Amino acid sequence: MSEATIQQLFDLTGKTALISGGTGHLGSAMARALAEAGARVLLTSRDEHRAQEAAAALPGKGHVGAALDHMQPDIVEKQFRDALAAVGQIDVLVNNGHEALGNDWTTVTAEQFTRHLGNATGYFVLSRLLRDHVVQRNAPGSVVLLGSMYGQVASYPDAYAGVCPGSPVAYHTLKGGLIHMTRHLAVYWGKDNVRVNCLSPGPFPSEKAPAAMVERLCTKSPMGRMGHAEELKGAIVFLASAASSYMTGQNLTIDGGWTAW
Ligand SMILES: NC(=O)c1ccc[n+]([C@@H]2O[C@H](COP(=O)([O-])OP(=O)(O)OC[C@H]3O[C@@H](n4cnc5c(N)ncnc54)[C@H](OP(=O)(O)O)[C@@H]3O)[C@@H](O)[C@H]2O)c1
């Protein structure tokens, strides 16, 4: 067997990658990464028009924008199938979209907590649809879940005190659970040639984040700074492509060393 070159391993030409929340802070950079690596990108948003605009702005041709709301389990399957019909095949699923929660442990209601965990339900439903689709095609598949450093370590209360609500307890519960759902699905789907991995960013605040909080997070970071969205581009292409063909059930943490302390 001839050895693949590094260019071939990272090349996504001929693959179609669905990325949810592709209009967001990190999702838009990761969508560009997938497109730059040669994939046809199926970029989704809850708003179809916004998705279409973002897909049209990606480098390369043939990208498609579609509506998808993983918090509505009764319609998400139809949305997935409609999007699939528009592109013909999907090889990679990046479960990046995320319904956020502003309430920390002091104010969160039971209903809000439960709803937040519903993000995981949506990612699971989509992941299983992708798995069934690629198995039916007898093709390999790659699923990427977005975890977080906060799925691995506790909050850093000092960063938020007096500035904004702390990182939500339901968020920590969700992200920790996603890292473990990754392992569970990877084991069940390994022989189906469907890999499941988790990409866990550390602090990548958008411009909208409170400056005082960002400053405090920087003092806690071993690298002394926040992550830039483009610093996830290499990792997402790695996980989506044959460059990670023997990797499944793992959590890849990109956090400037936050969890290394
Ligand atoms: N930024 C960070 O520091 C950081 C750190 C660790 C982990 N993460 C994770 O990285 C992912 C992206 O985060 P981000 O910072 O880029 O957040 P973001 O800018 O808020 O993007 C998330 C996107 O998710 C979409 N979304 C919201 N509700 C949805 C739903 N019900 N169904 C489908 N999509 C939905 C929204 O797009 P539409 O309005 O267009 O639907 C939104 O733009 C998330 O999973 C987040 O938890 C981020």
PDB file of N, CA and C in Angstrom, residues 1 9 14 31 36 55 62 69 75 110 127 134 138 147-148 189 201 227 234 247 254:
ATOM      1  N   MET A   1       0.857  -1.208   0.000  1.00  0.00           N
ATOM      2  CA  MET A   1       0.000   0.000   0.000  1.00  0.00           C
ATOM      3  C   MET A   1       0.879   1.239   0.000  1.00  0.00           C
ATOM      4  N   LEU A   9      -3.823  13.450   3.020  1.00  0.00           N
ATOM      5  CA  LEU A   9      -4.510  13.113   4.270  1.00  0.00           C
ATOM      6  C   LEU A   9      -5.451  14.222   4.736  1.00  0.00           C
ATOM      7  N   GLY A  14     -14.166  16.204  -2.503  1.00  0.00           N
ATOM      8  CA  GLY A  14     -15.112  15.097  -2.711  1.00  0.00           C
ATOM      9  C   GLY A  14     -15.954  14.803  -1.479  1.00  0.00           C
ATOM     10  N   ALA A  31     -16.126  26.647   9.276  1.00  0.00           N
ATOM     11  CA  ALA A  31     -16.729  26.427   7.951  1.00  0.00           C
ATOM     12  C   ALA A  31     -15.744  26.833   6.855  1.00  0.00           C
ATOM     13  N   GLU A  36     -11.781  25.602   2.671  1.00  0.00           N
ATOM     14  CA  GLU A  36     -10.401  25.797   2.190  1.00  0.00           C
ATOM     15  C   GLU A  36      -9.696  24.454   1.999  1.00  0.00           C
ATOM     16  N   ALA A  55     -23.032  30.647   3.402  1.00  0.00           N
ATOM     17  CA  ALA A  55     -22.508  29.594   2.520  1.00  0.00           C
ATOM     18  C   ALA A  55     -21.962  30.209   1.237  1.00  0.00           C
ATOM     19  N   GLY A  62     -20.209  25.731  -4.807  1.00  0.00           N
ATOM     20  CA  GLY A  62     -21.096  24.604  -4.521  1.00  0.00           C
ATOM     21  C   GLY A  62     -21.548  24.481  -3.084  1.00  0.00           C
ATOM     22  N   ASP A  69     -32.495  23.434  13.231  1.00  0.00           N
ATOM     23  CA  ASP A  69     -32.614  23.797  14.645  1.00  0.00           C
ATOM     24  C   ASP A  69     -32.616  22.511  15.455  1.00  0.00           C
ATOM     25  N   ILE A  75     -38.718  18.359  14.303  1.00  0.00           N
ATOM     26  CA  ILE A  75     -38.526  18.778  12.906  1.00  0.00           C
ATOM     27  C   ILE A  75     -37.087  18.587  12.413  1.00  0.00           C
ATOM     28  N   ALA A 110     -35.259  24.975  36.883  1.00  0.00           N
ATOM     29  CA  ALA A 110     -35.202  23.562  36.497  1.00  0.00           C
ATOM     30  C   ALA A 110     -35.530  23.419  35.011  1.00  0.00           C
ATOM     31  N   SER A 127     -26.329  13.063  14.841  1.00  0.00           N
ATOM     32  CA  SER A 127     -25.202  12.127  14.682  1.00  0.00           C
ATOM     33  C   SER A 127     -25.715  10.773  14.192  1.00  0.00           C
ATOM     34  N   VAL A 134     -24.332   7.310   6.161  1.00  0.00           N
ATOM     35  CA  VAL A 134     -23.061   6.833   5.597  1.00  0.00           C
ATOM     36  C   VAL A 134     -23.001   5.306   5.573  1.00  0.00           C
ATOM     37  N   ASN A 138     -22.299   2.809   2.497  1.00  0.00           N
ATOM     38  CA  ASN A 138     -21.052   2.068   2.675  1.00  0.00           C
ATOM     39  C   ASN A 138     -19.836   2.981   2.544  1.00  0.00           C
ATOM     40  N   GLY A 147     -17.081  20.205  22.468  1.00  0.00           N
ATOM     41  CA  GLY A 147     -17.076  20.193  23.929  1.00  0.00           C
ATOM     42  C   GLY A 147     -16.600  21.540  24.439  1.00  0.00           C
ATOM     43  N   SER A 148     -15.815  21.519  25.477  1.00  0.00           N
ATOM     44  CA  SER A 148     -15.272  22.757  26.043  1.00  0.00           C
ATOM     45  C   SER A 148     -14.276  22.388  27.135  1.00  0.00           C
ATOM     46  N   TRP A 189     -20.045   2.701  16.940  1.00  0.00           N
ATOM     47  CA  TRP A 189     -19.989   2.934  15.490  1.00  0.00           C
ATOM     48  C   TRP A 189     -18.609   2.678  14.889  1.00  0.00           C
ATOM     49  N   PRO A 201     -12.763  23.572  22.762  1.00  0.00           N
ATOM     50  CA  PRO A 201     -12.047  24.847  22.841  1.00  0.00           C
ATOM     51  C   PRO A 201     -11.931  25.312  24.293  1.00  0.00           C
ATOM     52  N   GLY A 227      -7.914  32.551  22.839  1.00  0.00           N
ATOM     53  CA  GLY A 227      -7.766  31.921  21.533  1.00  0.00           C
ATOM     54  C   GLY A 227      -8.435  32.750  20.449  1.00  0.00           C
ATOM     55  N   GLY A 234      -7.136  24.295  12.047  1.00  0.00           N
ATOM     56  CA  GLY A 234      -6.326  23.090  11.821  1.00  0.00           C
ATOM     57  C   GLY A 234      -6.964  21.874  12.471  1.00  0.00           C
ATOM     58  N   MET A 247      -8.327   7.709  14.743  1.00  0.00           N
ATOM     59  CA  MET A 247      -8.680   8.394  15.995  1.00  0.00           C
ATOM     60  C   MET A 247     -10.200   8.401  16.142  1.00  0.00           C
ATOM     61  N   ILE A 254      -8.138  22.419  22.757  1.00  0.00           N
ATOM     62  CA  ILE A 254      -7.342  23.530  22.209  1.00  0.00           C
ATOM     63  C   ILE A 254      -7.618  24.720  23.125  1.00  0.00           C
TER      64      ILE A 254
END
